[in-house]
Coordinates of C-alpha atoms in Angstrom, one line a residue:
M184 CA 83.6 202.2 143.9
S185 CA 80.1 201.2 144.6
F186 CA 78.3 200.7 147.9
A187 CA 78.3 196.9 147.1
Q188 CA 82.1 196.9 147.5
V189 CA 81.9 198.4 151.0
I190 CA 82.1 195.9 153.9
G191 CA 78.8 196.2 155.8
Q192 CA 77.5 199.7 156.6
D193 CA 74.0 199.2 155.2
R194 CA 72.4 201.6 157.6
V195 CA 74.9 204.4 156.8
R196 CA 74.4 203.7 153.1
D197 CA 70.6 204.0 153.4
N198 CA 70.9 207.3 155.3
L199 CA 73.2 208.8 152.7
I200 CA 70.9 207.7 149.9
E201 CA 68.0 209.4 151.6
L202 CA 69.9 212.6 151.9
V203 CA 70.1 212.7 148.1
R204 CA 66.7 211.3 147.3
F205 CA 64.9 213.8 149.6
N206 CA 67.1 216.7 148.7
R207 CA 68.5 217.1 152.2
L208 CA 72.2 216.9 151.3
S209 CA 74.4 219.3 153.2
H210 CA 77.2 221.0 151.3
A211 CA 79.9 219.6 153.7
L212 CA 79.8 216.1 155.3
L213 CA 82.4 214.7 157.7
F214 CA 82.7 210.9 157.5
L215 CA 84.2 210.1 160.9
G216 CA 85.2 206.5 161.5
H217 CA 88.1 204.5 163.1
E218 CA 90.8 202.9 161.0
G219 CA 89.3 200.0 159.1
S220 CA 85.7 201.2 159.4
G221 CA 85.5 201.9 155.7
A222 CA 85.0 205.7 155.9
L223 CA 87.0 206.3 152.7
P224 CA 85.3 203.5 150.7
L225 CA 82.0 204.9 151.8
A226 CA 83.0 208.4 150.6
L227 CA 84.1 207.1 147.3
A228 CA 80.9 205.1 146.9
F229 CA 78.8 208.0 147.8
S230 CA 80.5 210.4 145.4
Q231 CA 79.9 207.8 142.6
Y232 CA 76.3 207.6 143.6
V233 CA 75.9 211.4 143.5
V234 CA 77.3 211.7 140.0
C235 CA 75.6 208.5 138.7
E236 CA 73.2 209.1 135.7
N237 CA 70.9 206.1 136.4
K238 CA 70.8 205.7 140.2
K239 CA 69.4 202.4 141.5
E240 CA 67.4 202.1 144.7
K241 CA 70.4 201.1 146.9
D242 CA 73.5 201.9 144.7
A243 CA 74.9 203.6 141.7
C244 CA 74.2 201.8 138.4
G245 CA 77.9 201.1 137.8
V246 CA 77.7 201.2 134.0
C247 CA 76.9 204.8 133.0
P248 CA 79.9 206.9 131.8
S249 CA 79.9 208.9 135.1
C250 CA 80.1 205.7 137.2
I251 CA 82.9 204.2 135.0
K252 CA 85.0 207.4 135.4
A253 CA 84.2 207.7 139.1
S254 CA 85.2 204.0 139.7
Q255 CA 88.5 204.7 138.0
L256 CA 89.1 207.9 140.0
I257 CA 89.2 210.0 136.8
H258 CA 85.8 211.8 136.9
P259 CA 86.5 215.5 136.2
D260 CA 84.1 216.7 138.8
I261 CA 85.4 214.5 141.7
H262 CA 88.6 216.0 143.2
F263 CA 90.8 214.5 145.9
S264 CA 93.0 216.0 148.6
Y265 CA 95.3 214.0 150.9
P266 CA 98.5 214.3 152.8
V267 CA 101.6 214.5 150.6
I268 CA 105.4 215.0 150.9
P269 CA 107.8 217.1 148.8
K270 CA 109.3 215.1 145.9
K271 CA 112.5 217.1 146.3
A272 CA 113.8 219.8 148.6
G273 CA 112.1 223.1 148.2
D274 CA 108.9 221.7 146.5
K275 CA 105.5 222.9 147.5
P276 CA 103.6 219.7 146.8
V277 CA 99.9 219.4 146.1
S278 CA 97.7 216.3 145.8
S279 CA 97.6 216.3 142.0
D280 CA 101.3 215.7 142.0
Y281 CA 100.5 212.2 143.3
H282 CA 97.3 211.5 141.3
S283 CA 98.6 208.3 139.6
E284 CA 99.9 207.0 142.9
W285 CA 96.6 207.8 144.6
R286 CA 94.6 205.8 142.0
E287 CA 96.9 202.8 142.4
F288 CA 96.8 203.1 146.2
I289 CA 93.0 203.1 146.3
K290 CA 92.9 200.2 143.8
Q291 CA 95.2 198.1 146.1
Y292 CA 94.4 199.4 149.6
P293 CA 90.9 201.1 149.8
Y294 CA 91.0 200.3 153.6
G295 CA 94.5 201.6 154.0
N296 CA 95.4 204.2 156.6
A297 CA 97.6 207.3 156.5
Y298 CA 100.7 205.4 157.4
D299 CA 100.1 202.9 154.5
W300 CA 99.7 205.8 152.1
L301 CA 102.8 207.7 153.2
Q302 CA 104.9 204.5 152.9
F303 CA 103.3 203.9 149.5
I304 CA 104.7 207.2 148.2
G305 CA 108.1 206.6 149.8
A306 CA 107.7 209.0 152.8
E307 CA 109.7 206.8 155.1
N308 CA 110.1 209.0 158.2
K309 CA 108.9 212.2 156.5
Q310 CA 105.8 213.9 157.8
G311 CA 102.9 214.2 155.4
N312 CA 100.9 217.4 155.2
I313 CA 98.0 219.1 153.5
T314 CA 99.7 222.3 152.7
A315 CA 98.7 226.0 152.2
Q316 CA 99.5 225.5 148.5
E317 CA 97.1 222.6 148.5
C318 CA 94.4 224.8 150.0
N319 CA 94.9 227.4 147.3
D320 CA 94.6 224.6 144.7
I321 CA 91.3 223.4 146.2
I322 CA 89.9 226.9 146.1
H323 CA 90.9 227.2 142.5
K324 CA 89.4 223.9 141.4
L325 CA 86.1 224.4 143.1
S326 CA 85.7 227.9 141.7
L327 CA 85.4 226.4 138.3
K328 CA 82.1 225.2 136.8
S329 CA 81.4 221.5 136.8
F330 CA 82.4 219.7 133.6
E331 CA 79.8 216.8 133.4
S332 CA 78.0 216.4 136.7
G333 CA 75.5 218.6 138.5
Y334 CA 78.0 218.6 141.4
K335 CA 81.6 219.4 142.0
I336 CA 82.8 217.1 144.8
L337 CA 86.0 217.3 146.9
I338 CA 87.0 214.2 148.9
L339 CA 89.4 215.5 151.6
W340 CA 91.0 212.5 153.2
M341 CA 92.6 212.9 156.6
P342 CA 91.8 216.6 157.4
E343 CA 93.8 215.9 160.6
Y344 CA 96.8 216.8 158.5
L345 CA 95.6 220.3 157.9
G346 CA 97.4 222.8 160.1
N347 CA 96.3 226.4 160.6
E348 CA 96.6 226.8 156.8
G349 CA 93.2 225.0 156.7
N350 CA 91.6 228.3 157.8
K351 CA 92.1 229.3 154.1
L352 CA 89.2 227.0 153.3
L353 CA 86.7 228.4 155.9
K354 CA 84.9 230.8 153.6
L355 CA 84.8 228.3 150.8
I356 CA 83.2 225.6 153.1
E357 CA 80.8 228.1 154.7
E358 CA 79.7 229.8 151.4
P359 CA 80.6 227.3 148.6
P360 CA 79.7 227.8 144.9
A361 CA 76.4 226.3 143.9
D362 CA 76.2 222.5 143.8
T363 CA 79.6 222.0 145.6
L364 CA 79.9 219.0 147.9
F365 CA 82.7 218.6 150.5
L366 CA 83.3 215.1 151.8
L367 CA 85.8 215.1 154.6
V368 CA 87.0 211.7 155.7
A369 CA 88.7 211.5 159.2
E370 CA 89.6 209.1 162.0
N371 CA 90.3 211.5 164.9
E372 CA 87.8 214.3 165.5
S373 CA 90.0 216.0 168.1
L374 CA 92.8 216.6 165.6
I375 CA 90.6 218.6 163.1
L376 CA 90.6 222.3 163.2
P377 CA 87.5 223.3 165.3
T378 CA 86.7 226.1 162.7
I379 CA 86.3 223.4 160.0
L380 CA 84.6 220.9 162.2
S381 CA 81.9 223.3 163.1
R382 CA 81.0 223.8 159.4
T383 CA 80.4 220.2 158.6
Q384 CA 77.5 217.7 159.1
L385 CA 78.8 214.7 161.0
V386 CA 78.3 211.2 159.6
K387 CA 79.5 208.6 162.1
I388 CA 80.9 205.4 160.5
P389 CA 80.7 202.5 162.9
L390 CA 83.1 199.5 162.7
P391 CA 81.8 196.7 160.5
E392 CA 80.1 193.8 162.2
T393 CA 82.1 190.7 162.8
A394 CA 79.8 188.6 160.6
D395 CA 80.2 191.1 157.7
I396 CA 84.0 190.9 158.0
A397 CA 83.9 187.1 158.1
R398 CA 81.7 187.0 155.0
A399 CA 84.0 189.4 153.2
L400 CA 87.1 187.3 154.0
E401 CA 85.4 184.1 152.9
A402 CA 84.3 185.7 149.6
G403 CA 87.8 187.1 149.0
Q404 CA 86.5 190.7 149.1
A405 CA 89.6 192.8 149.5
P406 CA 92.1 194.7 147.5
E407 CA 95.1 193.2 145.8
S408 CA 97.9 192.5 148.3
E409 CA 101.2 190.8 148.7
G410 CA 101.2 187.1 148.2
R411 CA 97.7 187.1 146.8
Q412 CA 96.3 186.8 143.3
R413 CA 96.0 190.1 141.3
S414 CA 92.4 189.9 140.3
G415 CA 90.8 192.6 142.4
G416 CA 90.5 190.3 145.4
F417 CA 92.2 187.3 147.0
A418 CA 91.7 183.7 147.5
G419 CA 88.8 183.5 150.0
L420 CA 89.5 182.0 153.4
G421 CA 87.9 179.0 154.9
A422 CA 84.9 179.7 157.2
E423 CA 86.7 178.9 160.4
Q424 CA 89.8 180.9 159.6
A425 CA 87.7 183.8 158.4
R426 CA 85.7 183.8 161.7
Q427 CA 88.9 183.7 163.8
I428 CA 90.3 186.7 162.0
A429 CA 87.0 188.6 162.1
V430 CA 86.9 188.1 165.9
L431 CA 90.5 189.1 166.4
C432 CA 90.4 192.3 164.3
E433 CA 87.5 193.7 166.4
G434 CA 85.7 195.4 163.5
N435 CA 88.9 196.9 161.9
Y436 CA 88.9 195.5 158.4
H437 CA 92.4 197.0 157.7
E438 CA 93.6 194.9 160.6
A439 CA 91.7 191.9 159.3
L440 CA 93.7 192.1 156.1
Q441 CA 97.0 192.4 158.1
L442 CA 96.0 189.4 160.1
M443 CA 95.2 187.5 156.9
R444 CA 98.8 187.8 155.8
H445 CA 99.8 185.9 158.9
A446 CA 96.8 183.5 158.9
D447 CA 99.1 180.5 158.6
D448 CA 101.2 181.4 161.6
D449 CA 101.1 179.0 164.5
W450 CA 100.3 181.6 167.2
Q451 CA 99.2 178.8 169.6
G452 CA 102.6 177.1 169.3
V453 CA 104.5 180.4 169.8
L454 CA 102.4 181.2 172.9
R455 CA 102.9 177.8 174.4
D456 CA 106.7 178.1 173.9
W457 CA 106.7 181.5 175.5
L458 CA 104.7 180.4 178.6
N459 CA 106.8 177.3 179.0
A460 CA 110.0 179.4 178.8
I461 CA 108.6 181.8 181.4
L462 CA 107.2 179.2 183.9
K463 CA 109.3 176.1 183.3
N464 CA 112.4 176.2 181.1
G465 CA 114.1 179.3 182.5
P466 CA 116.4 182.1 181.1
V467 CA 118.1 180.1 178.3
A468 CA 114.7 179.2 176.7
Q469 CA 113.5 182.7 177.3
V470 CA 116.5 184.2 175.4
K471 CA 116.0 181.8 172.6
W472 CA 112.3 182.7 172.2
I473 CA 113.1 186.4 172.4
E474 CA 115.7 186.0 169.6
E475 CA 113.1 184.3 167.4
I476 CA 110.2 186.7 167.9
S477 CA 112.6 189.7 167.5
K478 CA 113.5 188.5 164.0
S479 CA 109.9 188.7 162.8
G480 CA 108.5 192.0 161.5
R481 CA 106.7 194.6 163.4
E482 CA 103.3 193.6 162.0
R483 CA 103.8 189.9 163.0
Q484 CA 104.8 190.9 166.5
K485 CA 101.6 193.1 166.9
Q486 CA 99.5 190.2 165.6
F487 CA 101.0 187.8 168.1
L488 CA 100.3 190.2 171.0
R489 CA 96.8 190.8 169.8
Y490 CA 96.2 187.0 169.6
F491 CA 97.5 186.6 173.2
N492 CA 95.1 189.3 174.3
H493 CA 92.3 187.7 172.5
L494 CA 92.9 184.4 174.4
L495 CA 93.1 186.2 177.7
E496 CA 89.7 187.8 177.0
Q497 CA 88.3 184.4 176.2
A498 CA 89.8 183.0 179.4
V499 CA 87.9 185.7 181.4
R500 CA 84.7 184.8 179.6
L501 CA 85.2 181.1 180.5
R502 CA 85.1 182.1 184.2
Y503 CA 81.5 183.1 183.8
I504 CA 80.2 181.1 180.8
D505 CA 79.9 177.3 180.4
P506 CA 82.8 176.3 178.1
A507 CA 80.3 174.4 175.9
Q508 CA 78.3 177.6 175.3
L509 CA 81.3 179.7 174.2
P510 CA 81.8 179.3 170.4
I511 CA 85.5 179.2 170.0
P512 CA 87.8 176.5 168.5
D513 CA 88.9 173.7 170.7
G514 CA 92.6 174.6 170.5
E515 CA 91.9 178.2 171.7
K516 CA 89.5 176.9 174.4
D517 CA 92.2 174.6 175.8
I518 CA 94.7 177.4 176.0
A519 CA 92.2 179.7 177.6
L520 CA 91.3 177.1 180.3
R521 CA 95.0 176.7 181.0
L522 CA 95.4 180.4 181.4
N523 CA 92.7 180.3 184.0
K524 CA 94.7 177.6 185.9
I525 CA 98.0 179.6 185.9
A526 CA 96.6 183.1 186.5
D527 CA 93.7 184.6 188.4
I528 CA 91.6 187.4 186.9
G529 CA 93.7 190.1 188.5
Q530 CA 96.9 188.6 186.9
Q531 CA 95.1 188.3 183.6
K532 CA 94.1 191.9 183.6
A533 CA 97.7 192.9 184.5
I534 CA 99.0 190.9 181.5
I535 CA 96.5 192.4 179.2
Q536 CA 97.7 195.9 180.2
E537 CA 101.3 194.9 179.6
L538 CA 100.5 193.5 176.2
D539 CA 98.6 196.6 175.2
N540 CA 101.6 198.7 176.3
A541 CA 104.0 196.6 174.3
A542 CA 101.8 196.9 171.1
Y543 CA 101.8 200.7 171.6
Y544 CA 105.6 200.8 171.8
I545 CA 106.0 198.5 168.8
E546 CA 103.8 200.9 166.8
R547 CA 106.4 203.5 167.7
N548 CA 109.4 201.5 166.5
A549 CA 110.6 200.2 169.9
H550 CA 113.7 198.0 169.8
A551 CA 112.0 194.5 169.6
K552 CA 114.6 192.5 171.5
M553 CA 114.6 194.9 174.4
L554 CA 110.9 195.2 174.5
F555 CA 110.2 191.5 174.5
H556 CA 113.0 190.9 177.1
A557 CA 111.3 193.4 179.4
L558 CA 107.9 192.0 178.7
T559 CA 109.1 188.4 179.5
I560 CA 110.5 189.6 182.8
K561 CA 107.2 191.4 183.7
L562 CA 105.1 188.4 182.8
Y563 CA 107.4 186.2 185.0
H564 CA 106.8 188.4 188.0
I565 CA 103.1 188.5 187.3
L566 CA 102.7 184.7 186.8
A567 CA 105.4 183.2 188.9
E568 CA 105.7 185.6 191.8
K569 CA 102.1 187.0 191.6
K570 CA 103.3 190.5 191.9
V571 CA 100.1 192.2 190.8
V572 CA 98.6 195.4 192.2
R573 CA 95.0 194.5 193.0
V574 CA 92.4 197.1 192.2
S575 CA 89.1 196.8 194.0

């Protein structure tokens, strides 16, 4: 993967290139970024840049033998470690057991998260781990001389899955063999062993800008995915649709790709039906709506709640900004103005909190019908009876 394939992150790219150019590269870097920030694609692009034989000013050349091997994840001096599960009872799995699956996963979902990966390898409800056996394998691999490049590189994805067995790596990270580079890629700093954290140089990966995500969605810059053409990308979205998704995902490109799968859903119609059922049509309409939303998948339910939250945020903005100055589609603006008529700002904040709670429980496999039934009742009390705790 090249830097050109990473969404945004020009400043981080330039800083990384300077580390190499001015020989200031630490032996252990921690790429720390939220889901969808592109921390793993950046690590992949940086490892390709390091081994490239004909580096350009802003990127690897992409055509030398080292670049070709790195882009296909088969370079003999770039090693990978990631959470895995036993293939059968009693196994002591290591990352190399899943090397072919890993290559396919990165090809399809470079912005995927740990949940995506574990489902990709059939983990279902099993817990992924980076095991003590994996740590021993890392020590063995990095004790060997490099085959082709001047560097031996380990990309350790999700060090949060390292338990205390990660202490096996401390000496190796602190006193590595010559020309060894550790690239740790993480989302949650607090879940990493402090002993490992203290031995790395932090590289913070910000979320991509909304404009960068919109351009990527318009250009069809994304991995292969369900329902899309298999050509290394997808059919680019229209400018307005791409902008709406870029705003909704709030910098999370992984979430943008999830939203894209539901880009044709009529969220405005679903929301109107729900509000009418709550405020006008009564229990029969509410039960019917709950039955319909409960039949949809977990991802679709999350996207709907996120969309409602987005409209509530726009409604709050419209209280302080001239509607003509707020660049949102007319349909969204109309609903946001209606939300301002039926709920004051205290009620809107209460609804946002309830929607956030519901999304949290959906992530944890809450029973959809029970969840949306309870949420409907809560919204009725907030909107119809104005039962909101005011916070000064």
